[in-house]
Short mmCIF file of C-alpha atoms and ligand atoms in Angstrom, two decimals:
data_model
loop_
_atom_site.label_atom_id
_atom_site.label_comp_id
_atom_site.label_asym_id
_atom_site.label_seq_id
_atom_site.Cartn_x
_atom_site.Cartn_y
_atom_site.Cartn_z
CA MET A 5 -81.07 39.21 23.50
CA THR A 6 -79.28 41.47 21.11
CA GLY A 7 -78.06 41.18 17.54
CA ALA A 8 -79.91 38.40 15.74
CA HIS A 9 -83.65 38.64 15.30
CA ARG A 10 -85.69 37.73 18.36
CA VAL A 11 -88.37 35.09 17.89
CA VAL A 12 -91.71 34.88 19.69
CA VAL A 13 -94.64 32.45 19.79
CA THR A 14 -97.88 33.95 18.48
CA GLY A 15 -100.13 30.93 17.87
CA LEU A 16 -100.72 27.42 19.22
CA GLY A 17 -102.65 24.36 18.03
CA ILE A 18 -102.91 20.81 19.33
CA VAL A 19 -104.34 17.34 18.69
CA SER A 20 -103.61 15.14 21.69
CA PRO A 21 -104.83 12.24 23.82
CA VAL A 22 -105.94 14.77 26.46
CA GLY A 23 -108.03 16.64 23.93
CA VAL A 24 -108.06 18.53 20.67
CA GLY A 25 -107.75 22.30 20.88
CA ILE A 26 -105.46 24.27 23.17
CA LYS A 27 -108.08 25.29 25.72
CA HIS A 28 -109.37 21.79 26.15
CA ALA A 29 -105.97 20.07 26.27
CA TRP A 30 -104.41 22.57 28.70
CA GLN A 31 -107.41 22.34 31.03
CA SER A 32 -107.09 18.53 31.04
CA ILE A 33 -103.37 18.75 31.72
CA ILE A 34 -103.64 21.11 34.69
CA GLU A 35 -106.61 19.22 36.11
CA GLY A 36 -104.65 15.98 35.92
CA ARG A 37 -106.85 14.05 33.49
CA SER A 38 -105.28 11.10 31.68
CA GLY A 39 -105.65 10.37 27.95
CA ILE A 40 -104.45 6.79 28.20
CA ARG A 41 -106.92 4.04 27.35
CA SER A 42 -107.15 0.37 26.40
CA LEU A 43 -106.57 -0.41 22.70
CA VAL A 44 -108.38 -3.71 23.17
CA ASN A 45 -111.52 -1.87 24.33
CA GLU A 46 -111.29 0.87 21.71
CA ARG A 47 -110.48 -1.36 18.74
CA PRO A 48 -111.78 -4.79 19.78
CA ASP A 49 -110.95 -6.89 16.70
CA ALA A 50 -107.62 -5.31 15.77
CA GLY A 51 -105.44 -7.98 17.41
CA TYR A 52 -103.96 -5.94 20.28
CA ASP A 53 -104.86 -8.74 22.72
CA GLN A 54 -101.85 -10.74 21.46
CA LEU A 55 -99.39 -8.06 22.65
CA PRO A 56 -97.98 -7.64 26.15
CA SER A 57 -98.75 -3.87 26.28
CA GLN A 58 -102.30 -3.06 25.09
CA ILE A 59 -102.70 0.58 26.03
CA ALA A 60 -102.06 3.93 24.40
CA GLY A 61 -102.61 7.67 24.57
CA ILE A 62 -105.46 7.86 22.07
CA VAL A 63 -106.80 11.03 20.44
CA PRO A 64 -110.54 11.30 21.22
CA ARG A 65 -112.57 11.23 17.99
CA SER A 66 -116.12 12.05 17.07
CA ASP A 67 -118.17 12.53 13.94
CA SER A 68 -120.23 15.28 15.52
CA SER A 69 -117.45 17.87 16.00
CA ALA A 70 -117.84 17.48 19.78
CA PRO A 71 -115.60 19.95 21.69
CA GLY A 72 -112.16 18.54 22.43
CA THR A 73 -112.41 15.75 19.85
CA PHE A 74 -110.87 15.14 16.45
CA ASP A 75 -113.41 15.24 13.66
CA PRO A 76 -111.67 15.27 10.25
CA LYS A 77 -114.34 17.41 8.63
CA MET A 78 -113.49 20.33 10.91
CA SER A 79 -110.12 20.81 9.20
CA LEU A 80 -110.26 18.76 6.00
CA ALA A 81 -112.20 19.00 2.77
CA PRO A 82 -114.22 15.95 1.71
CA GLY A 83 -111.83 13.54 -0.01
CA ASP A 84 -108.78 14.78 1.94
CA THR A 85 -109.11 11.87 4.36
CA LYS A 86 -108.39 9.52 1.44
CA ARG A 87 -105.54 11.64 0.10
CA MET A 88 -103.80 12.32 3.41
CA ALA A 89 -102.28 9.86 5.85
CA ALA A 90 -103.55 10.13 9.40
CA PHE A 91 -100.40 11.91 10.63
CA THR A 92 -100.95 14.58 7.97
CA GLN A 93 -104.61 14.94 8.98
CA TYR A 94 -103.57 15.60 12.59
CA ALA A 95 -100.98 18.09 11.34
CA MET A 96 -103.58 19.96 9.25
CA CYS A 97 -105.88 20.21 12.25
CA ALA A 98 -103.17 21.52 14.62
CA ALA A 99 -101.86 23.94 11.97
CA GLN A 100 -105.35 25.31 11.32
CA GLU A 101 -105.83 26.09 15.01
CA ALA A 102 -102.37 27.64 15.43
CA LEU A 103 -102.71 29.88 12.35
CA ALA A 104 -106.20 31.01 13.35
CA ASP A 105 -104.94 31.66 16.88
CA ALA A 106 -102.14 33.83 15.46
CA GLU A 107 -104.55 35.49 13.03
CA TRP A 108 -102.25 34.50 10.17
CA THR A 109 -104.61 32.55 7.91
CA GLN A 110 -104.70 34.87 4.91
CA PRO A 111 -101.51 36.84 4.60
CA GLY A 112 -100.90 38.77 1.38
CA ASP A 113 -98.60 37.53 -1.41
CA GLU A 114 -95.43 39.20 -0.14
CA GLN A 115 -96.04 38.00 3.38
CA ARG A 116 -96.63 34.48 2.12
CA GLU A 117 -93.14 34.47 0.63
CA ARG A 118 -91.83 35.29 4.08
CA THR A 119 -93.84 32.49 5.77
CA GLY A 120 -92.48 28.94 5.95
CA VAL A 121 -93.27 25.55 7.42
CA CYS A 122 -91.02 23.29 9.47
CA PHE A 123 -93.08 20.25 10.37
CA GLY A 124 -91.87 16.71 11.04
CA THR A 125 -92.90 13.22 12.00
CA GLY A 126 -90.93 10.41 13.60
CA ILE A 127 -92.31 7.44 11.71
CA GLY A 128 -94.60 8.68 8.92
CA SER A 129 -97.43 6.43 7.82
CA LEU A 130 -96.60 2.87 8.84
CA ASP A 131 -100.29 2.08 8.54
CA ASP A 132 -100.41 2.89 4.81
CA ILE A 133 -97.27 0.81 4.27
CA THR A 134 -98.64 -2.30 5.96
CA THR A 135 -102.15 -2.12 4.51
CA SER A 136 -100.88 -1.37 0.99
CA TYR A 137 -98.51 -4.31 1.21
CA GLU A 138 -101.35 -6.62 2.24
CA GLN A 139 -103.45 -5.33 -0.67
CA PHE A 140 -100.58 -5.80 -3.12
CA LYS A 141 -100.01 -9.37 -1.99
CA ALA A 142 -103.70 -10.16 -2.33
CA GLY A 143 -104.59 -8.30 -5.52
CA GLY A 144 -101.43 -7.20 -7.31
CA LEU A 145 -100.61 -3.83 -8.83
CA ARG A 146 -104.18 -2.77 -9.51
CA LYS A 147 -104.72 -2.65 -5.74
CA ILE A 148 -102.02 -0.02 -5.18
CA SER A 149 -103.26 3.55 -4.97
CA PRO A 150 -101.36 6.30 -6.78
CA MET A 151 -101.64 8.15 -3.45
CA PHE A 152 -99.58 5.48 -1.69
CA VAL A 153 -96.12 7.01 -2.18
CA PRO A 154 -97.04 10.65 -1.49
CA LYS A 155 -99.05 9.62 1.60
CA ILE A 156 -96.20 7.86 3.36
CA LEU A 157 -93.53 10.53 2.91
CA CYS A 158 -92.40 12.14 6.16
CA ASN A 159 -92.45 15.66 4.69
CA MET A 160 -96.03 15.46 3.40
CA ALA A 161 -97.55 17.23 6.42
CA ALA A 162 -95.21 20.16 5.75
CA GLY A 163 -96.13 20.00 2.05
CA ASN A 164 -99.88 19.88 2.60
CA ILE A 165 -99.82 22.75 5.10
CA SER A 166 -97.92 24.98 2.67
CA ILE A 167 -100.23 24.04 -0.22
CA ARG A 168 -103.38 24.83 1.73
CA TYR A 169 -102.20 28.24 2.92
CA GLY A 170 -99.90 29.17 0.02
CA PHE A 171 -96.80 29.59 2.17
CA TYR A 172 -93.84 30.08 -0.16
CA GLY A 173 -91.04 30.39 2.42
CA PRO A 174 -88.74 27.57 3.65
CA ASN A 175 -90.49 24.19 3.63
CA HIS A 176 -88.73 21.66 5.79
CA ALA A 177 -89.42 18.40 7.59
CA VAL A 178 -87.39 16.99 10.45
CA SER A 179 -87.34 13.30 11.38
CA THR A 180 -85.21 12.62 14.42
CA ALA A 181 -87.28 10.00 16.25
CA CYS A 182 -88.58 11.33 19.56
CA THR A 183 -86.64 14.59 19.24
CA THR A 184 -88.45 15.56 16.00
CA GLY A 185 -90.84 18.13 17.51
CA ALA A 186 -88.13 19.94 19.46
CA HIS A 187 -85.80 20.04 16.46
CA ALA A 188 -88.59 21.35 14.19
CA ILE A 189 -89.26 24.25 16.57
CA GLY A 190 -85.60 25.00 17.22
CA ASP A 191 -84.70 24.88 13.53
CA ALA A 192 -87.68 27.08 12.61
CA MET A 193 -86.52 29.59 15.22
CA ARG A 194 -83.11 29.64 13.50
CA PHE A 195 -84.65 30.15 10.05
CA ILE A 196 -86.22 33.32 11.44
CA ARG A 197 -83.05 34.40 13.26
CA PHE A 198 -81.07 33.94 10.05
CA GLY A 199 -83.58 36.03 8.11
CA ASP A 200 -84.95 33.21 5.90
CA ALA A 201 -88.52 33.92 7.03
CA ASP A 202 -90.57 36.25 9.26
CA VAL A 203 -93.15 33.63 10.25
CA MET A 204 -92.77 29.84 10.58
CA LEU A 205 -95.43 27.26 11.30
CA ALA A 206 -93.44 24.70 13.31
CA GLY A 207 -94.28 21.40 14.93
CA ALA A 208 -94.66 17.67 14.52
CA SER A 209 -97.22 14.95 14.17
CA GLU A 210 -97.37 11.23 14.86
CA CYS A 211 -100.02 8.60 14.25
CA SER A 212 -98.53 5.17 14.77
CA LEU A 213 -100.98 3.46 17.10
CA GLN A 214 -100.67 0.46 14.94
CA LEU A 215 -100.19 -3.22 15.62
CA LEU A 216 -96.78 -3.49 13.97
CA ALA A 217 -95.44 -0.41 15.78
CA LEU A 218 -96.56 -1.73 19.16
CA ALA A 219 -95.12 -5.15 18.33
CA GLY A 220 -91.78 -3.56 17.45
CA PHE A 221 -91.61 -1.44 20.60
CA SER A 222 -92.58 -4.52 22.62
CA LYS A 223 -89.60 -6.37 21.20
CA ILE A 224 -87.19 -3.75 22.49
CA LYS A 225 -88.96 -4.03 25.85
CA ALA A 226 -89.70 -0.32 25.88
CA LEU A 227 -93.45 -0.34 26.65
CA ALA A 228 -95.17 -0.24 30.05
CA LEU A 229 -96.14 -3.68 31.30
CA GLY A 230 -98.64 -4.66 33.99
CA PHE A 231 -101.25 -1.92 33.46
CA ASN A 232 -103.53 -3.32 30.75
CA ASP A 233 -106.46 -3.23 33.18
CA SER A 234 -105.66 0.23 34.60
CA PRO A 235 -104.40 2.20 31.58
CA GLU A 236 -104.48 5.61 33.28
CA LYS A 237 -101.94 4.36 35.86
CA ALA A 238 -99.43 3.08 33.31
CA SER A 239 -97.45 6.23 32.56
CA ARG A 240 -95.71 7.07 35.84
CA PRO A 241 -92.50 9.01 35.22
CA PHE A 242 -90.09 9.13 38.19
CA ASP A 243 -92.28 6.70 40.17
CA ARG A 244 -90.75 3.59 41.72
CA ASP A 245 -93.20 1.32 39.85
CA ARG A 246 -92.64 2.75 36.35
CA SER A 247 -92.13 -0.03 33.81
CA GLY A 248 -91.81 1.60 30.39
CA PHE A 249 -93.46 4.17 28.17
CA VAL A 250 -97.02 4.29 26.85
CA ILE A 251 -97.22 5.01 23.12
CA GLY A 252 -99.34 8.00 22.14
CA GLU A 253 -100.47 9.93 19.05
CA GLY A 254 -101.22 13.52 18.12
CA ALA A 255 -99.73 16.74 16.77
CA GLY A 256 -98.56 20.11 18.04
CA ALA A 257 -98.18 23.30 15.99
CA LEU A 258 -96.69 26.67 16.95
CA VAL A 259 -96.58 29.89 15.00
CA LEU A 260 -93.14 31.43 15.50
CA GLU A 261 -92.61 34.99 14.45
CA GLU A 262 -89.88 37.59 14.28
CA LEU A 263 -90.47 40.01 17.15
CA GLY A 264 -90.63 43.21 15.09
CA HIS A 265 -93.05 41.58 12.68
CA ALA A 266 -95.31 40.39 15.50
CA LYS A 267 -95.27 43.83 17.15
CA ALA A 268 -95.97 45.68 13.92
CA ARG A 269 -99.18 43.76 13.36
CA GLY A 270 -100.18 43.83 17.03
CA ALA A 271 -100.03 40.04 17.45
CA ARG A 272 -100.55 38.50 20.88
CA ILE A 273 -97.24 37.15 22.19
CA TYR A 274 -97.34 34.00 24.32
CA ALA A 275 -93.62 33.78 25.06
CA GLU A 276 -90.21 34.23 23.51
CA VAL A 277 -88.23 31.29 22.11
CA ARG A 278 -84.97 32.11 23.86
CA GLY A 279 -82.73 29.09 23.66
CA TYR A 280 -82.05 25.94 21.67
CA GLY A 281 -79.40 23.34 22.33
CA LEU A 282 -78.60 20.13 20.49
CA SER A 283 -76.31 17.21 21.13
CA GLY A 284 -75.65 13.61 20.23
CA ASP A 285 -74.75 10.97 22.76
CA GLY A 286 -72.34 9.28 20.36
CA PHE A 287 -72.78 6.22 22.50
CA HIS A 288 -75.65 3.77 21.89
CA ILE A 289 -78.97 3.71 20.01
CA THR A 290 -81.12 3.70 23.12
CA ALA A 291 -79.07 3.59 26.32
CA PRO A 292 -77.86 6.91 27.69
CA PRO A 293 -74.29 7.19 28.94
CA ASP A 294 -73.82 7.35 32.70
CA GLY A 295 -74.88 10.65 34.22
CA GLY A 296 -76.64 11.69 31.00
CA ALA A 297 -73.72 13.56 29.47
CA GLY A 298 -75.64 14.11 26.19
CA ALA A 299 -78.68 15.48 27.96
CA GLN A 300 -76.46 17.77 30.02
CA ARG A 301 -74.81 19.16 26.89
CA ALA A 302 -78.18 19.86 25.25
CA MET A 303 -79.55 21.63 28.35
CA ARG A 304 -76.36 23.64 28.94
CA SER A 305 -76.16 24.85 25.38
CA ALA A 306 -79.88 25.78 25.31
CA ILE A 307 -79.40 27.84 28.48
CA ARG A 308 -76.21 29.41 27.14
CA SER A 309 -77.90 30.39 23.87
CA ALA A 310 -80.81 31.88 25.84
CA GLN A 311 -78.30 34.16 27.61
CA ILE A 312 -79.91 33.51 30.97
CA SER A 313 -78.72 31.68 34.04
CA THR A 314 -80.08 28.41 35.41
CA ALA A 315 -81.51 30.41 38.33
CA ASP A 316 -83.91 32.15 35.91
CA ILE A 317 -85.54 28.85 34.99
CA GLY A 318 -88.49 27.91 37.19
CA TYR A 319 -89.87 24.88 35.40
CA VAL A 320 -88.48 21.92 33.44
CA ASN A 321 -90.81 19.86 31.26
CA ALA A 322 -88.79 16.65 31.33
CA HIS A 323 -88.57 14.16 28.50
CA ALA A 324 -89.16 11.46 31.18
CA THR A 325 -91.07 8.71 29.39
CA SER A 326 -91.54 6.45 32.45
CA THR A 327 -88.75 4.02 31.61
CA PRO A 328 -86.64 2.78 34.53
CA LEU A 329 -83.28 3.91 33.13
CA GLY A 330 -84.21 6.97 31.02
CA ASP A 331 -85.96 8.84 33.87
CA LYS A 332 -83.12 8.14 36.24
CA VAL A 333 -80.45 9.43 33.88
CA GLU A 334 -82.41 12.55 32.94
CA ASN A 335 -82.99 13.27 36.61
CA SER A 336 -79.30 13.09 37.35
CA ALA A 337 -78.53 15.24 34.29
CA ILE A 338 -80.99 17.93 35.50
CA LYS A 339 -79.37 17.88 38.92
CA SER A 340 -75.90 18.34 37.41
CA VAL A 341 -76.99 21.25 35.22
CA PHE A 342 -79.10 23.15 37.78
CA ALA A 343 -77.31 24.36 40.87
CA ASN A 344 -80.75 25.47 42.11
CA ALA A 345 -82.43 22.13 41.31
CA ASP A 346 -84.14 22.05 44.71
CA ARG A 347 -86.06 25.24 43.78
CA LEU A 348 -87.16 23.95 40.37
CA ALA A 349 -90.46 22.38 39.44
CA VAL A 350 -89.79 19.37 37.18
CA SER A 351 -92.67 17.42 35.68
CA SER A 352 -93.53 15.03 32.89
CA THR A 353 -96.76 15.67 31.02
CA LYS A 354 -96.25 12.26 29.39
CA SER A 355 -97.86 10.93 32.58
CA ALA A 356 -101.15 12.18 31.08
CA THR A 357 -100.56 11.98 27.32
CA GLY A 358 -98.25 9.00 26.95
CA HIS A 359 -95.24 9.34 24.66
CA LEU A 360 -96.20 10.92 21.34
CA LEU A 361 -92.87 9.89 19.76
CA GLY A 362 -92.05 12.44 17.03
CA ALA A 363 -94.84 14.75 18.17
CA ALA A 364 -93.82 14.69 21.84
CA GLY A 365 -91.41 17.62 21.61
CA ALA A 366 -94.03 19.79 19.90
CA VAL A 367 -96.90 19.18 22.34
CA GLU A 368 -94.51 19.50 25.28
CA ALA A 369 -93.18 22.79 23.91
CA ILE A 370 -96.80 23.98 23.89
CA PHE A 371 -97.31 22.93 27.52
CA THR A 372 -94.03 24.66 28.42
CA VAL A 373 -95.11 27.89 26.69
CA LEU A 374 -98.43 27.76 28.58
CA ALA A 375 -96.62 27.10 31.87
CA VAL A 376 -94.62 30.30 31.31
CA ARG A 377 -97.65 32.26 30.17
CA ASN A 378 -99.94 31.17 33.04
CA ASN A 379 -97.40 30.63 35.85
CA ILE A 380 -98.57 27.06 36.33
CA ALA A 381 -96.38 23.97 36.51
CA PRO A 382 -98.42 21.03 35.19
CA PRO A 383 -98.44 17.89 37.33
CA THR A 384 -96.80 14.48 37.03
CA LEU A 385 -99.61 11.97 37.40
CA ASN A 386 -99.22 8.63 39.21
CA LEU A 387 -96.21 9.74 41.19
CA ASP A 388 -97.00 7.76 44.33
CA THR A 389 -93.56 6.67 45.52
CA VAL A 390 -90.23 8.29 44.71
CA ASP A 391 -87.01 6.56 45.54
CA ALA A 392 -84.79 9.14 47.15
CA ALA A 393 -82.06 6.48 47.32
CA ASP A 394 -82.10 6.49 43.52
CA GLY A 395 -81.53 10.24 43.47
CA PHE A 396 -85.18 11.27 42.98
CA ASP A 397 -85.31 14.16 45.41
CA LEU A 398 -86.66 17.10 43.36
CA ASN A 399 -90.10 18.70 43.21
CA TYR A 400 -91.79 16.61 40.48
CA VAL A 401 -95.17 18.34 40.95
CA PRO A 402 -96.90 15.10 42.01
CA HIS A 403 -100.61 14.71 41.16
CA THR A 404 -101.59 18.40 41.31
CA ALA A 405 -100.53 21.45 39.31
CA GLN A 406 -98.56 24.16 41.16
CA GLU A 407 -98.98 27.89 40.76
CA ARG A 408 -95.63 29.63 40.85
CA LEU A 409 -93.80 32.39 39.07
CA ILE A 410 -92.24 30.89 35.94
CA SER A 411 -90.26 33.50 34.04
CA SER A 412 -88.44 30.91 31.91
CA ALA A 413 -88.84 27.19 31.36
CA LEU A 414 -86.91 24.45 29.62
CA THR A 415 -88.18 21.39 27.79
CA ASN A 416 -86.15 18.29 26.93
CA SER A 417 -86.53 15.80 24.10
CA PHE A 418 -84.35 12.73 23.58
CA GLY A 419 -84.59 10.30 20.70
CA PHE A 420 -83.40 6.90 19.54
CA GLY A 421 -80.05 7.18 17.90
CA GLY A 422 -78.89 9.25 20.85
CA THR A 423 -80.12 12.63 19.65
CA ASN A 424 -80.96 15.21 22.30
CA ALA A 425 -82.43 18.70 22.19
CA SER A 426 -83.59 21.30 24.71
CA LEU A 427 -85.62 24.46 24.17
CA VAL A 428 -85.92 27.45 26.50
CA PHE A 429 -89.05 29.65 26.47
CA ALA A 430 -89.25 32.90 28.44
CA LYS A 431 -91.82 35.52 29.27
CA PHE A 432 -91.57 38.22 26.67
CA VAL A 433 -90.05 41.38 28.13
CA LYS A 434 -89.43 44.45 25.98
C1 NAG B 510 -102.07 16.86 0.16
O1 NAG B 510 -101.16 15.97 -0.40
C2 NAG B 510 -101.71 14.95 -1.22
C3 NAG B 510 -100.59 14.03 -1.63
O2 NAG B 510 -100.11 13.31 -0.52
C4 NAG B 510 -102.41 15.60 -2.40
O3 NAG B 510 -103.02 14.64 -3.21
C5 NAG B 510 -103.46 16.56 -1.89
O4 NAG B 510 -104.03 17.25 -2.96
C6 NAG B 510 -102.86 17.57 -0.91
N1 NAG B 510 -103.93 18.37 -0.36
C7 NAG B 510 -103.73 19.61 0.10
C8 NAG B 510 -104.93 20.32 0.64
O5 NAG B 510 -102.66 20.12 0.12
C1 NAG B 511 -80.19 11.20 24.31
O1 NAG B 511 -80.97 10.41 23.48
C2 NAG B 511 -80.93 9.00 23.76
C3 NAG B 511 -81.75 8.30 22.74
O2 NAG B 511 -81.24 7.06 22.48
C4 NAG B 511 -81.50 8.75 25.08
O3 NAG B 511 -81.56 7.36 25.37
C5 NAG B 511 -80.66 9.41 26.08
O4 NAG B 511 -81.30 9.32 27.29
C6 NAG B 511 -80.44 10.86 25.74
N1 NAG B 511 -79.29 11.25 26.44
C7 NAG B 511 -79.23 11.35 27.70
C8 NAG B 511 -77.86 11.44 28.18
O5 NAG B 511 -80.18 11.42 28.44
#
């Protein structure tokens, strides 16, 4: 890369169904552990038994700060749990880990002006909307909290992060359905390339494991059916028996930094953010066009902007949500873009986490960065039978992680509305 500022990743933080904290979550991912469980078992009286799909990727919680679990008091002051929606609480936790990891928790005043936040969510706080409405109907205005409006806003995670750390640079929040996380990271990278900031905390959060959300996704027939009694088998991207996606929750945060800035302070560099490509299908709200033309455009432009060739990419973290049509179209798009597709490792970590909606692109960017850093392609769980007749003839890393040289990797995110983005991460080379 020449010319514009180069951007590198110097910190990571995660809240996910396969664990909280990077070390824990990555270990779970490469060991093939699933984070998908029964909502009926976890929340017995919540009414999930009336829905056709009763499973989800659920963030493990504890009130004893147990390793790998979410315990609000580890990242929030007393009272914050009332003032912040759950998606903001997850965001605060992931941001805290990423900033500590990057050793960027207490920059000086001038540096704080050059530090920004780009943090999104797909849905925001549906839970606060539905419960506040119930309270209003039952008890009128006096039941409505003054925190109601600020809590539900989609940019409040970005706001709260900047308030806690005093970051005075760009403060932005993306909401592009299931492409949110990828757009937040790509846009943050551009803020740095354009000179708007030296450091950006980028990512996304989602917390919509909520009756109304599941009911809505059931109505568009998007959720996995037939696995209520075997939740960990439900998310099976590329497999013949896949039947839909499994909803998940969590947050991913990355510290992105201008290369010279990172070097000057001796920061550890995980990888370089090399490429970013965006496209719209301009076709339909959920169905992809034949051959995945939109996905192809996003991947091609990400690779072009990375100034590398497809042969340099060793791993693709696919969007693949385990829906019959989506996986098939993405697979054919990957095959059209990569002349060397037979030498690629392609996997979907959603097989372990479920689909984190707005947060998916952020946690998958983290797994992609770690794949590049550690030369490990994470596995696709539950891939028992692939239909070669349907065009599924690549290396999908079934069941077990694969060690291989990964000098660059690409991650895809596609969202409702027909919005597609791809990011390319590469090993940092001087
Ligand atoms: C977070 O935002 C809420 C409003 O949604 C506000 O009341 C609270 O003080 C903020 N807390 C922090 C730590 O930024
Ligand atoms: C782009 O996003 C849409 C979201 O509606 C998705 O269905 C589609 O698969 C993506 N495009 C392609 C061609 O894969």
